[in-house]
mmCIF file of C-alpha atoms in Angstrom:
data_model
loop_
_atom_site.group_PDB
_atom_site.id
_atom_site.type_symbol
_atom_site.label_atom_id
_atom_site.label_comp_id
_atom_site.label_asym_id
_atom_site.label_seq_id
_atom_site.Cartn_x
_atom_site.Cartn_y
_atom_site.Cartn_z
ATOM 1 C CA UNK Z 1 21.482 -123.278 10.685
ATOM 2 C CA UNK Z 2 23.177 -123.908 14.146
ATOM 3 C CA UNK Z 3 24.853 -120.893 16.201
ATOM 4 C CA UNK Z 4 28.271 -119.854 14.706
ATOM 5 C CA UNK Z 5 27.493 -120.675 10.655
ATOM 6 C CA UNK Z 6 27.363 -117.776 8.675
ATOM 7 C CA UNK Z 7 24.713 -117.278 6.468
ATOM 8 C CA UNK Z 8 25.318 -118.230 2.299
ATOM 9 C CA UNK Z 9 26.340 -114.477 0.844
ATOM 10 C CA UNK Z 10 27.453 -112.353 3.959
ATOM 11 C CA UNK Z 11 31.102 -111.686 4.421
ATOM 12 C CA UNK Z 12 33.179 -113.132 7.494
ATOM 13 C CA UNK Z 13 32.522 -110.688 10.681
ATOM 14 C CA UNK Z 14 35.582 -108.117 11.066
ATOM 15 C CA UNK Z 15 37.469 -107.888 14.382
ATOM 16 C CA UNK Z 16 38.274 -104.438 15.525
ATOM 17 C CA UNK Z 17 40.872 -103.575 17.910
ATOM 18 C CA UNK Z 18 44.659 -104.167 17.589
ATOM 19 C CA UNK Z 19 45.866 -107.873 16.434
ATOM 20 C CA UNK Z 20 45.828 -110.724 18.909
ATOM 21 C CA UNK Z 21 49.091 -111.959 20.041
ATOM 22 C CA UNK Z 22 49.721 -115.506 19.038
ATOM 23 C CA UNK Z 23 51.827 -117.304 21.476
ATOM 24 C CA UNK Z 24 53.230 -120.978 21.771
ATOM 25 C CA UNK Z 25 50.878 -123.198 23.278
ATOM 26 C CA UNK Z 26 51.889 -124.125 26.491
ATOM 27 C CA UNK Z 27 49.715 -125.895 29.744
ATOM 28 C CA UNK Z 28 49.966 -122.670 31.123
ATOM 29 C CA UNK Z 29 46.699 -121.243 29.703
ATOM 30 C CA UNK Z 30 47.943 -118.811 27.543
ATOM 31 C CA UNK Z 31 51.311 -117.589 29.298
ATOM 32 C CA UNK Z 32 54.545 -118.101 27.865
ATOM 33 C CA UNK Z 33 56.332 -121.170 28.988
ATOM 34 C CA UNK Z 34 59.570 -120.410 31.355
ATOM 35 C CA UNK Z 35 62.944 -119.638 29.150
ATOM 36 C CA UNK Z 36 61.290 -118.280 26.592
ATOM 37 C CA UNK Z 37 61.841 -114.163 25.920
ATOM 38 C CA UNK Z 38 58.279 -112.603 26.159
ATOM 39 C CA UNK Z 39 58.059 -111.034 22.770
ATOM 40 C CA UNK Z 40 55.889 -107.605 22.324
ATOM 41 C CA UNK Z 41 52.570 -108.136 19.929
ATOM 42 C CA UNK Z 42 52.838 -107.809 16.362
ATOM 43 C CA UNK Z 43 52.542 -104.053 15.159
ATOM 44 C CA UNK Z 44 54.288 -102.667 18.736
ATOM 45 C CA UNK Z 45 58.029 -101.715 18.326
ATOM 46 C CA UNK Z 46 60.152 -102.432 20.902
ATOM 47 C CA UNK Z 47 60.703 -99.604 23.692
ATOM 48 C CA UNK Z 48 63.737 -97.895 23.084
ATOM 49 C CA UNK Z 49 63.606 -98.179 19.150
ATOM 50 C CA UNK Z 50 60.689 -95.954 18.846
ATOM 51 C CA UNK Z 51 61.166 -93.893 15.010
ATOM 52 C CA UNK Z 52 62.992 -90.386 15.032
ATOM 53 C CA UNK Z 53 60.507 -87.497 14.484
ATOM 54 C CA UNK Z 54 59.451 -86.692 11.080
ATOM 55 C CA UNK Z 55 59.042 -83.287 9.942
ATOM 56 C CA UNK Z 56 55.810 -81.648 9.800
ATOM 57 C CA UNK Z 57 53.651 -82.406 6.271
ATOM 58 C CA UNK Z 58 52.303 -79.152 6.543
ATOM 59 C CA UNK Z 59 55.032 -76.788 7.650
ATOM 60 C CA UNK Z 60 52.584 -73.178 8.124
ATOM 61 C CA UNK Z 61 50.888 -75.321 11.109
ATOM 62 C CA UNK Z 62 53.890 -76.889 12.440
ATOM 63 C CA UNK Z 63 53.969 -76.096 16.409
ATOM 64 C CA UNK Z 64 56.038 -72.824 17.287
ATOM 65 C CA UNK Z 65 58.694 -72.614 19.544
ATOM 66 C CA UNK Z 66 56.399 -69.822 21.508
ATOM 67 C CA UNK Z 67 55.556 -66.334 21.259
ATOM 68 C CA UNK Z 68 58.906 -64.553 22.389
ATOM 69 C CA UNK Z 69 60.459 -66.566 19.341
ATOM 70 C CA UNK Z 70 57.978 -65.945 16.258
ATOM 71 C CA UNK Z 71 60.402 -65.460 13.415
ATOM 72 C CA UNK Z 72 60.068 -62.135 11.421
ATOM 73 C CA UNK Z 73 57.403 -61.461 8.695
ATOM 74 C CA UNK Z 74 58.573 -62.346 5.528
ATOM 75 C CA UNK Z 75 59.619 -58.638 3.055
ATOM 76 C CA UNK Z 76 62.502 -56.712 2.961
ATOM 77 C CA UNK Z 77 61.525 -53.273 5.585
ATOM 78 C CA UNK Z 78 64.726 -51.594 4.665
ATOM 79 C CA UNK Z 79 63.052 -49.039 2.814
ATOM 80 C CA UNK Z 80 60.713 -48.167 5.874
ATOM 81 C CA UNK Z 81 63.778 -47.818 8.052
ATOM 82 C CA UNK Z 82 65.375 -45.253 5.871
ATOM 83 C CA UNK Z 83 62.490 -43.307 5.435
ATOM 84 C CA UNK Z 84 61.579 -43.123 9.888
ATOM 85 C CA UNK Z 85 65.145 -42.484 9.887
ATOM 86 C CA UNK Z 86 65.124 -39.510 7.341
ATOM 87 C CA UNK Z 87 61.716 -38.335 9.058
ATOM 88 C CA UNK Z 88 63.803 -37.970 12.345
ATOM 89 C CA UNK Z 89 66.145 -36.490 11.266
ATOM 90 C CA UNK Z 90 64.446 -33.577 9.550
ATOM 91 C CA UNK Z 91 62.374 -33.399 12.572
ATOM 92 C CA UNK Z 92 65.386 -32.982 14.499
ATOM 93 C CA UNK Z 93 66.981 -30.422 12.277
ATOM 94 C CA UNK Z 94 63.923 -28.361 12.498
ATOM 95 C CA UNK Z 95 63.673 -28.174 16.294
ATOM 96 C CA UNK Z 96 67.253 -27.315 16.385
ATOM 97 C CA UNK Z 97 66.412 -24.532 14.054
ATOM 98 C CA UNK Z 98 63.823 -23.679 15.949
ATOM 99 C CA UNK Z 99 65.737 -23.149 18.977
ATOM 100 C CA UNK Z 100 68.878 -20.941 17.192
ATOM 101 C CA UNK Z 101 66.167 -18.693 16.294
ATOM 102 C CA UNK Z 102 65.164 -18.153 19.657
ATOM 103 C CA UNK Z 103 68.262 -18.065 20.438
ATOM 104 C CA UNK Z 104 69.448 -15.526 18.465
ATOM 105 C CA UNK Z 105 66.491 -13.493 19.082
ATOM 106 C CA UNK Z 106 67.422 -13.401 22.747
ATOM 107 C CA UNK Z 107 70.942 -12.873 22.142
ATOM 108 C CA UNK Z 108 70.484 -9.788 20.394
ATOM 109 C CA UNK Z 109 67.191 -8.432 22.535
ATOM 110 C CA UNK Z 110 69.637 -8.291 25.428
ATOM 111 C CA UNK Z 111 72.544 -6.689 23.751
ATOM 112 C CA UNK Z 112 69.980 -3.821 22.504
ATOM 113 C CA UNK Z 113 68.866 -3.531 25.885
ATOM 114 C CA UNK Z 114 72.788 -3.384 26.925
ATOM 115 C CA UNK Z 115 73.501 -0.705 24.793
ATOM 116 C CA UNK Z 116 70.118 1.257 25.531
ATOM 117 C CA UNK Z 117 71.724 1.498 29.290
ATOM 118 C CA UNK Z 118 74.863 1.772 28.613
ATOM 119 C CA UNK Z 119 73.465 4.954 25.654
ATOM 120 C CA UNK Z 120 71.230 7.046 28.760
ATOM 121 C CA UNK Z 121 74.218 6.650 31.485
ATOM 122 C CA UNK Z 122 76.464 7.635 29.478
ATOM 123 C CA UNK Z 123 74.680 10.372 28.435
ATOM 124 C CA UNK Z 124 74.337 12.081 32.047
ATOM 125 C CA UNK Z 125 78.010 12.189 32.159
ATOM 126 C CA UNK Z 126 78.136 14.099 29.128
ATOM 127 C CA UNK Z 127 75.412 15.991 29.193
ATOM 128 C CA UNK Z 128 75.201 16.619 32.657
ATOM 129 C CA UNK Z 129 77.381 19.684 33.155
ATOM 130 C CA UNK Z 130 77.778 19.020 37.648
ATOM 131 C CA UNK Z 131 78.228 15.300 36.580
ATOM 132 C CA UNK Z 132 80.775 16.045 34.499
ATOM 133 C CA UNK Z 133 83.146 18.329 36.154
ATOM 134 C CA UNK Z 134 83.493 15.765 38.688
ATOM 135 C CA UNK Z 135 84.515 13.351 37.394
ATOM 136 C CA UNK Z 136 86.964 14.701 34.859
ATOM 137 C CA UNK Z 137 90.719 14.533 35.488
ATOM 138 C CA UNK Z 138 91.091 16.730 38.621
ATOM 139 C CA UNK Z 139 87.875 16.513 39.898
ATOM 140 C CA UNK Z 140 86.572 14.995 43.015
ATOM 141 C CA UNK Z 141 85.136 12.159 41.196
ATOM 142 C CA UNK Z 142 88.065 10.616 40.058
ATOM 143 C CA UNK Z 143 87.412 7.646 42.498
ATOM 144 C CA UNK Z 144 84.166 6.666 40.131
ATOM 145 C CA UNK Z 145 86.219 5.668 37.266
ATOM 146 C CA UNK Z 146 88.425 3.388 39.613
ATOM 147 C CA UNK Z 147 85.838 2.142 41.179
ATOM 148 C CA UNK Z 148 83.438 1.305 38.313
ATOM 149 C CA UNK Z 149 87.137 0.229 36.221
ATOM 150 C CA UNK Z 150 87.507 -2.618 39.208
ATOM 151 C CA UNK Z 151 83.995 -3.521 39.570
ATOM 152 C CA UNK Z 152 83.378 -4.635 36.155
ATOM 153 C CA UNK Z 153 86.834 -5.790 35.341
ATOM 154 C CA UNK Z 154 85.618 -8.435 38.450
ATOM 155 C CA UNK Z 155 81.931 -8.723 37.143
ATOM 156 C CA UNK Z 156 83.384 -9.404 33.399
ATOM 157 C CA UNK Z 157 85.987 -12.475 35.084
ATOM 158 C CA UNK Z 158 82.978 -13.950 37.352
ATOM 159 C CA UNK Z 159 80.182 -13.830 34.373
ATOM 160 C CA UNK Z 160 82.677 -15.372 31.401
ATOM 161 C CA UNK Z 161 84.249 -17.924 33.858
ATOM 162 C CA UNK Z 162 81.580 -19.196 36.130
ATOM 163 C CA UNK Z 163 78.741 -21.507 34.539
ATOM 164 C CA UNK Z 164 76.895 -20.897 37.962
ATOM 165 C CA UNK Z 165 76.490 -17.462 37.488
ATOM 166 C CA UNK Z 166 75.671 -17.082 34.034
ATOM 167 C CA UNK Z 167 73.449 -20.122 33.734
ATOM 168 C CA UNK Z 168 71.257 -20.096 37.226
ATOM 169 C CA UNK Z 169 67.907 -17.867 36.182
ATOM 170 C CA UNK Z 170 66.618 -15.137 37.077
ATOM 171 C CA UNK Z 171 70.293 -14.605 38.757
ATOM 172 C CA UNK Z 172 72.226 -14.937 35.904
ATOM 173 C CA UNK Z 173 69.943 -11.597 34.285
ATOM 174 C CA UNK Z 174 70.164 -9.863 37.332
ATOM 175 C CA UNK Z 175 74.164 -10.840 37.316
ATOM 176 C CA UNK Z 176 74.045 -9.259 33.524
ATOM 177 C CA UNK Z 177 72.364 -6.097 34.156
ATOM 178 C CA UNK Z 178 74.386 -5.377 37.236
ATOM 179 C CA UNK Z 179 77.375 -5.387 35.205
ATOM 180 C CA UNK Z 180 76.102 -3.470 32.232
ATOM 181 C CA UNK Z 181 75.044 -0.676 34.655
ATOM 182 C CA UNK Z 182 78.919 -0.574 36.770
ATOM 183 C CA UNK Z 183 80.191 -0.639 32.705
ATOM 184 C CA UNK Z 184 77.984 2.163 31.927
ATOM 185 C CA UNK Z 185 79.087 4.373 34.863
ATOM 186 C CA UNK Z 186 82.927 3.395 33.511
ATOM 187 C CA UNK Z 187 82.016 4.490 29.974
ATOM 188 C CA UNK Z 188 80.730 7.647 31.007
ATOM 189 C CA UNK Z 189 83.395 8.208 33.023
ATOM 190 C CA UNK Z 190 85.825 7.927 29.797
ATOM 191 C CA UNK Z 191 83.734 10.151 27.532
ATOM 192 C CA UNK Z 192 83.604 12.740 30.318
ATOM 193 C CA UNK Z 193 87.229 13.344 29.278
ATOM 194 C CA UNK Z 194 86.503 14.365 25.980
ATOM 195 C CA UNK Z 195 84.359 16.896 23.905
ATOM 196 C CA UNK Z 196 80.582 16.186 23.561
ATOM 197 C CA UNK Z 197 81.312 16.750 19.154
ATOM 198 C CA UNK Z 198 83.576 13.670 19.641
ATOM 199 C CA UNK Z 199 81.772 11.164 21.670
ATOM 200 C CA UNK Z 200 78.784 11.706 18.747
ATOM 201 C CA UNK Z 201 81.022 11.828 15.923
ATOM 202 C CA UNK Z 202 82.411 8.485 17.547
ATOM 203 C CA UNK Z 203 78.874 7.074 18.898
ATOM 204 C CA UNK Z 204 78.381 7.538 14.876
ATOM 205 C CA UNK Z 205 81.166 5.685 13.891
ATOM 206 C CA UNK Z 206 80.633 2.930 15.615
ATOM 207 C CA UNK Z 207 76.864 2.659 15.129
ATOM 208 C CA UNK Z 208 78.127 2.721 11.444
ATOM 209 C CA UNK Z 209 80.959 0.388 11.744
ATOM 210 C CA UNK Z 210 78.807 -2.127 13.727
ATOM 211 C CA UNK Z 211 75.986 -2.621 11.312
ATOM 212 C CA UNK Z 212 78.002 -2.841 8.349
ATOM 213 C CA UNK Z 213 80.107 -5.669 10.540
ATOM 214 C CA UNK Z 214 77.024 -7.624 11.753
ATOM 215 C CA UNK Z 215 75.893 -7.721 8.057
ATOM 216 C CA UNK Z 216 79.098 -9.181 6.908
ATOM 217 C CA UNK Z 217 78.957 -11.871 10.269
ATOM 218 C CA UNK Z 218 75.587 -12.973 8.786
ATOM 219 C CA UNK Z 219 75.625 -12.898 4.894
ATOM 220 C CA UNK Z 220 79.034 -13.494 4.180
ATOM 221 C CA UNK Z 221 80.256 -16.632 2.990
ATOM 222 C CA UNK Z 222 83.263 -17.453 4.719
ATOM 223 C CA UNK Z 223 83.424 -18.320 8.205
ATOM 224 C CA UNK Z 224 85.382 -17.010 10.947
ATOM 225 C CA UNK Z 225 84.721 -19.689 13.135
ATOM 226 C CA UNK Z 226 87.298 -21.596 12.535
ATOM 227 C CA UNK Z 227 90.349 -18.804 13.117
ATOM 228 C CA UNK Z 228 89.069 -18.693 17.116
ATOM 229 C CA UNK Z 229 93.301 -20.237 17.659
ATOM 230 C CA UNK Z 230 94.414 -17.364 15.897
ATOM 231 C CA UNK Z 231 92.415 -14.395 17.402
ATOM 232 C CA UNK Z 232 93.213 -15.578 20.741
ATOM 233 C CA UNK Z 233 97.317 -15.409 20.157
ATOM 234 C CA UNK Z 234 96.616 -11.804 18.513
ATOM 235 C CA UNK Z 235 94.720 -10.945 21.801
ATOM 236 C CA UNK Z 236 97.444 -12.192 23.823
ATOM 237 C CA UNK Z 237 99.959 -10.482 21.895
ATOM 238 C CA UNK Z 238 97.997 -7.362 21.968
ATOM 239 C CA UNK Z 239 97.323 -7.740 25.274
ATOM 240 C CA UNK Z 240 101.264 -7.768 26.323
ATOM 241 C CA UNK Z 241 101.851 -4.700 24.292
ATOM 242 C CA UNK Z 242 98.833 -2.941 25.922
ATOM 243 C CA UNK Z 243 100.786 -3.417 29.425
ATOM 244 C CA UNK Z 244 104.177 -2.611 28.504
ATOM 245 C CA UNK Z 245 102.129 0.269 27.063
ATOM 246 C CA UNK Z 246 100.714 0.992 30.495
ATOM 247 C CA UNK Z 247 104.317 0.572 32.254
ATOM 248 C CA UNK Z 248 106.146 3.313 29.922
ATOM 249 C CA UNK Z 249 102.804 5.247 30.223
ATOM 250 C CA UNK Z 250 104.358 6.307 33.575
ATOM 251 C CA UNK Z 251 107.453 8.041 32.706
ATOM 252 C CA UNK Z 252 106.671 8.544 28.653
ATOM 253 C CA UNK Z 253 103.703 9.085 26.864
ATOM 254 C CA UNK Z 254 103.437 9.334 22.492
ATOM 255 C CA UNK Z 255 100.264 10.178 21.501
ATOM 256 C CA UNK Z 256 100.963 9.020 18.303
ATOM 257 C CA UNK Z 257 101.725 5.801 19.975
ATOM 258 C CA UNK Z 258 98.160 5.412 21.376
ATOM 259 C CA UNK Z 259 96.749 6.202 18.397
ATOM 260 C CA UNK Z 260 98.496 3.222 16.738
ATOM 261 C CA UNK Z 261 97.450 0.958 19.279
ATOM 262 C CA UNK Z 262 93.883 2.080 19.733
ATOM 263 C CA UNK Z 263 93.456 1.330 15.496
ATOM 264 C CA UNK Z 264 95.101 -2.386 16.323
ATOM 265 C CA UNK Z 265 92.924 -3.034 18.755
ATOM 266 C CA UNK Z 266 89.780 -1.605 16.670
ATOM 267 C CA UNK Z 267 90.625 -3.763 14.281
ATOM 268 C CA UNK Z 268 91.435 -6.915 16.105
ATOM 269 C CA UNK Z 269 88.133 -6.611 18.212
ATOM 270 C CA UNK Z 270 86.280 -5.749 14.879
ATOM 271 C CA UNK Z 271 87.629 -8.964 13.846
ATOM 272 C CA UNK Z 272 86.164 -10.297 17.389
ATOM 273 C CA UNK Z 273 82.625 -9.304 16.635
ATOM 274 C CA UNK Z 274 82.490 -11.105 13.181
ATOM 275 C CA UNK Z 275 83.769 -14.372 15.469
ATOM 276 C CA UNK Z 276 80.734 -13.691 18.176
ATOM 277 C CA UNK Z 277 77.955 -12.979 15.969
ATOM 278 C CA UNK Z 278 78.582 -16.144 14.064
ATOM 279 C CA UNK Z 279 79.446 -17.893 16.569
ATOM 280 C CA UNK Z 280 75.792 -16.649 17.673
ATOM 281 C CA UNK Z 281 74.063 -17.235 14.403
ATOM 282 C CA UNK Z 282 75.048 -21.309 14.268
ATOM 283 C CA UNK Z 283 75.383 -22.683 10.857
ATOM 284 C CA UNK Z 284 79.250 -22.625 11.060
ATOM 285 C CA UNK Z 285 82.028 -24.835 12.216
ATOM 286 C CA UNK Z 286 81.596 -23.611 15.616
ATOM 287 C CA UNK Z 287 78.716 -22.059 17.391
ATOM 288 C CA UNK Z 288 77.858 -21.348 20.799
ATOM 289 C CA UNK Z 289 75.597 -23.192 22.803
ATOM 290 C CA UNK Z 290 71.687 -22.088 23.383
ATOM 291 C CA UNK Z 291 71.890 -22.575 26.889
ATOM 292 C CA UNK Z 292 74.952 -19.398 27.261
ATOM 293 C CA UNK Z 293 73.260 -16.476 26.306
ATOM 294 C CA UNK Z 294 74.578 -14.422 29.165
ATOM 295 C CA UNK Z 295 77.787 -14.876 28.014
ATOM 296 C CA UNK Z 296 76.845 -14.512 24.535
ATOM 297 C CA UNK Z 297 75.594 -11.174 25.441
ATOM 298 C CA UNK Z 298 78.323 -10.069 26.735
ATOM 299 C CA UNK Z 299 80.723 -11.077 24.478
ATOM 300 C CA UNK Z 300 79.381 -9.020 22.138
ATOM 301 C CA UNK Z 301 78.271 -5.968 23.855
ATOM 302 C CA UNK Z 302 82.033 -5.828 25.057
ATOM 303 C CA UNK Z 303 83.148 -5.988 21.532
ATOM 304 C CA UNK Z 304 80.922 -2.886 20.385
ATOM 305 C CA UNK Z 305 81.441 -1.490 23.760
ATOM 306 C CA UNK Z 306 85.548 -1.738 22.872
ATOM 307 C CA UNK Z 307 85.293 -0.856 19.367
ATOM 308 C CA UNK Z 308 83.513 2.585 20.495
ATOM 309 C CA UNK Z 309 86.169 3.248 22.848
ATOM 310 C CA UNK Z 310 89.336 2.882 20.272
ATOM 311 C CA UNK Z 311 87.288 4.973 17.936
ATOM 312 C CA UNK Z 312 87.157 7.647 20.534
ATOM 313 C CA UNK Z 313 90.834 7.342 21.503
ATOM 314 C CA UNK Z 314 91.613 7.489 17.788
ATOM 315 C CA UNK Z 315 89.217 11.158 16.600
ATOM 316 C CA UNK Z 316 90.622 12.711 20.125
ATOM 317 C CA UNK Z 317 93.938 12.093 19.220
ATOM 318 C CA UNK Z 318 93.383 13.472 15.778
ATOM 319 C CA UNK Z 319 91.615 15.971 16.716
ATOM 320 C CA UNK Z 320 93.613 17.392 19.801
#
């Protein structure tokens, strides 16, 4: 069997690799004679006609665009999102609570400690038999109630209109307590003028008259809150009587007059404490914010302070 015959039963050998080209023979030993195109082997497309991609067979392994473009999980999270949205917003409401309590807490802690003053001045001036001869009408003293009238009329306008003042700590307490000790003095001064059986029986009153107020501020179930328009044109209208008041003061005086105007204005400033305290307690239309509790303070220690005075204008009217 010579070189190149295949033995009887064995198949023909296989050629690996891609197909050869075939081309035209030609004396140039194997090249493509001149003018003819040079065509591309069999199986090769030509460039420029190359198939447009397919899609992926198995789409969960195609290639991703890259990490910054992953799309989202498949489910519908909706129901997570309402429930981190609920959890918020209860945890929010409770630290809001949480800080009216305080709050309030403060709030009142100060006014006690207002009145406490304001209760053991006082008391000197009525108690005090030296202290109060002179200052009574007549007296050599008389310059304390001016003096104490202009200091906190000036203390009153700087704490309720300057943010500065009542805001900067410690300042704004020692601010506070500055001006609850010159309103003292000018309380004092004013129950010096009357008998001791009056300022009690009016101390009383108010005392009264306060708590049963402060109840109906908290438990009651409307809300004052919203009528802040009208008790500020009722102050302004009382406040214009209460200086034409002062002007015919000078050449006529009615005590029955006084005693008309000191139950209007115990009732409009009654009214006044209602509006504070809630506006104290939150929960309403309108409340005041946590950060004012200076002026909080004095808002309402003015409005007992007030209230105390018209109640002893009104028994030593009656009683006299």
């Amino acid at each position: 069997m010579g070189q190149g015959d295949q033995p009887m039963g064995y198949p023909p050998p296989v050629s690996y690799g891609p197909p050869q080209p075939e081309y035209p023979p030609s004396g140039g030993g194997g090249y493509p004679q001149a003018g003819y195109a040079q065509q591309p082997p069999a199986g090769y497309p030509m460039p420029g006609s190359y198939p447009p991609p397919q899609a992926h067979p198995l789409p969960h392994m195609a290639p991703q665009a890259g990490p910054h473009h992953k799309p989202p999980p498949p489910g519908n999270f909706s129901g997570y999102d309402q429930e981190a949205a609920q959890a918020a917003a209860n945890a929010g409401s409770f630290a809001e609570a949480l800080v009216r309590k305080q709050f309030v807490r403060k709030v009142f802690s100060l006014v006690f400690l207002q009145l406490c003053i304001t209760i053991g001045v006082a008391s000197c001036f009525i108690f005090v038999d030296a202290v109060r001869e002179y200052v009574r009408p007549g007296g050599d003293g008389q310059w304390v109630f001016i003096v104490s009238w202009v200091l906190s009329l000036v203390m009153l306008i700087g704490l309720t209109c300057s943010t500065r003042i009542r805001r900067k700590h410690p300042w704004n307490l020692v601010a506070l307590f500055a001006f609850t000790l010159v309103e003292s003095v000018l309380v004092g001064t004013i129950c010096a003028y009357w008998q001791s059986s009056v300022v009690l029986e009016a101390f009383a009153v108010t005392g009264a008259a306060v708590a049963g107020l402060t109840l109906v501020a908290v438990f009651g179930k409307f809300d004052i809150t919203k009528k802040g328009h009208i008790l500020g044109m009722a102050a302004g209208v009382v406040l214009m009587v209460l200086l034409v008041t002062l002007l015919i003061g000078f050449f006529y005086v009615n005590k029955w007059w006084y005693l008309a105007i000191s139950v209007v204005v115990a009732l409009l400033f009654a009214a006044f404490l209602v509006y504070d305290i809630q506006m104290v307690m939150g929960g309403r239309a309108n409340a005041i914010s946590p950060d004012e509790y200076v002026y909080a303070s004095v808002q309402i220690y003015m409005d007992i302070i007030i209230i105390f005075l018209q109640f002893l204008n009104i028994m030593g009217i009656a009683q006299s």
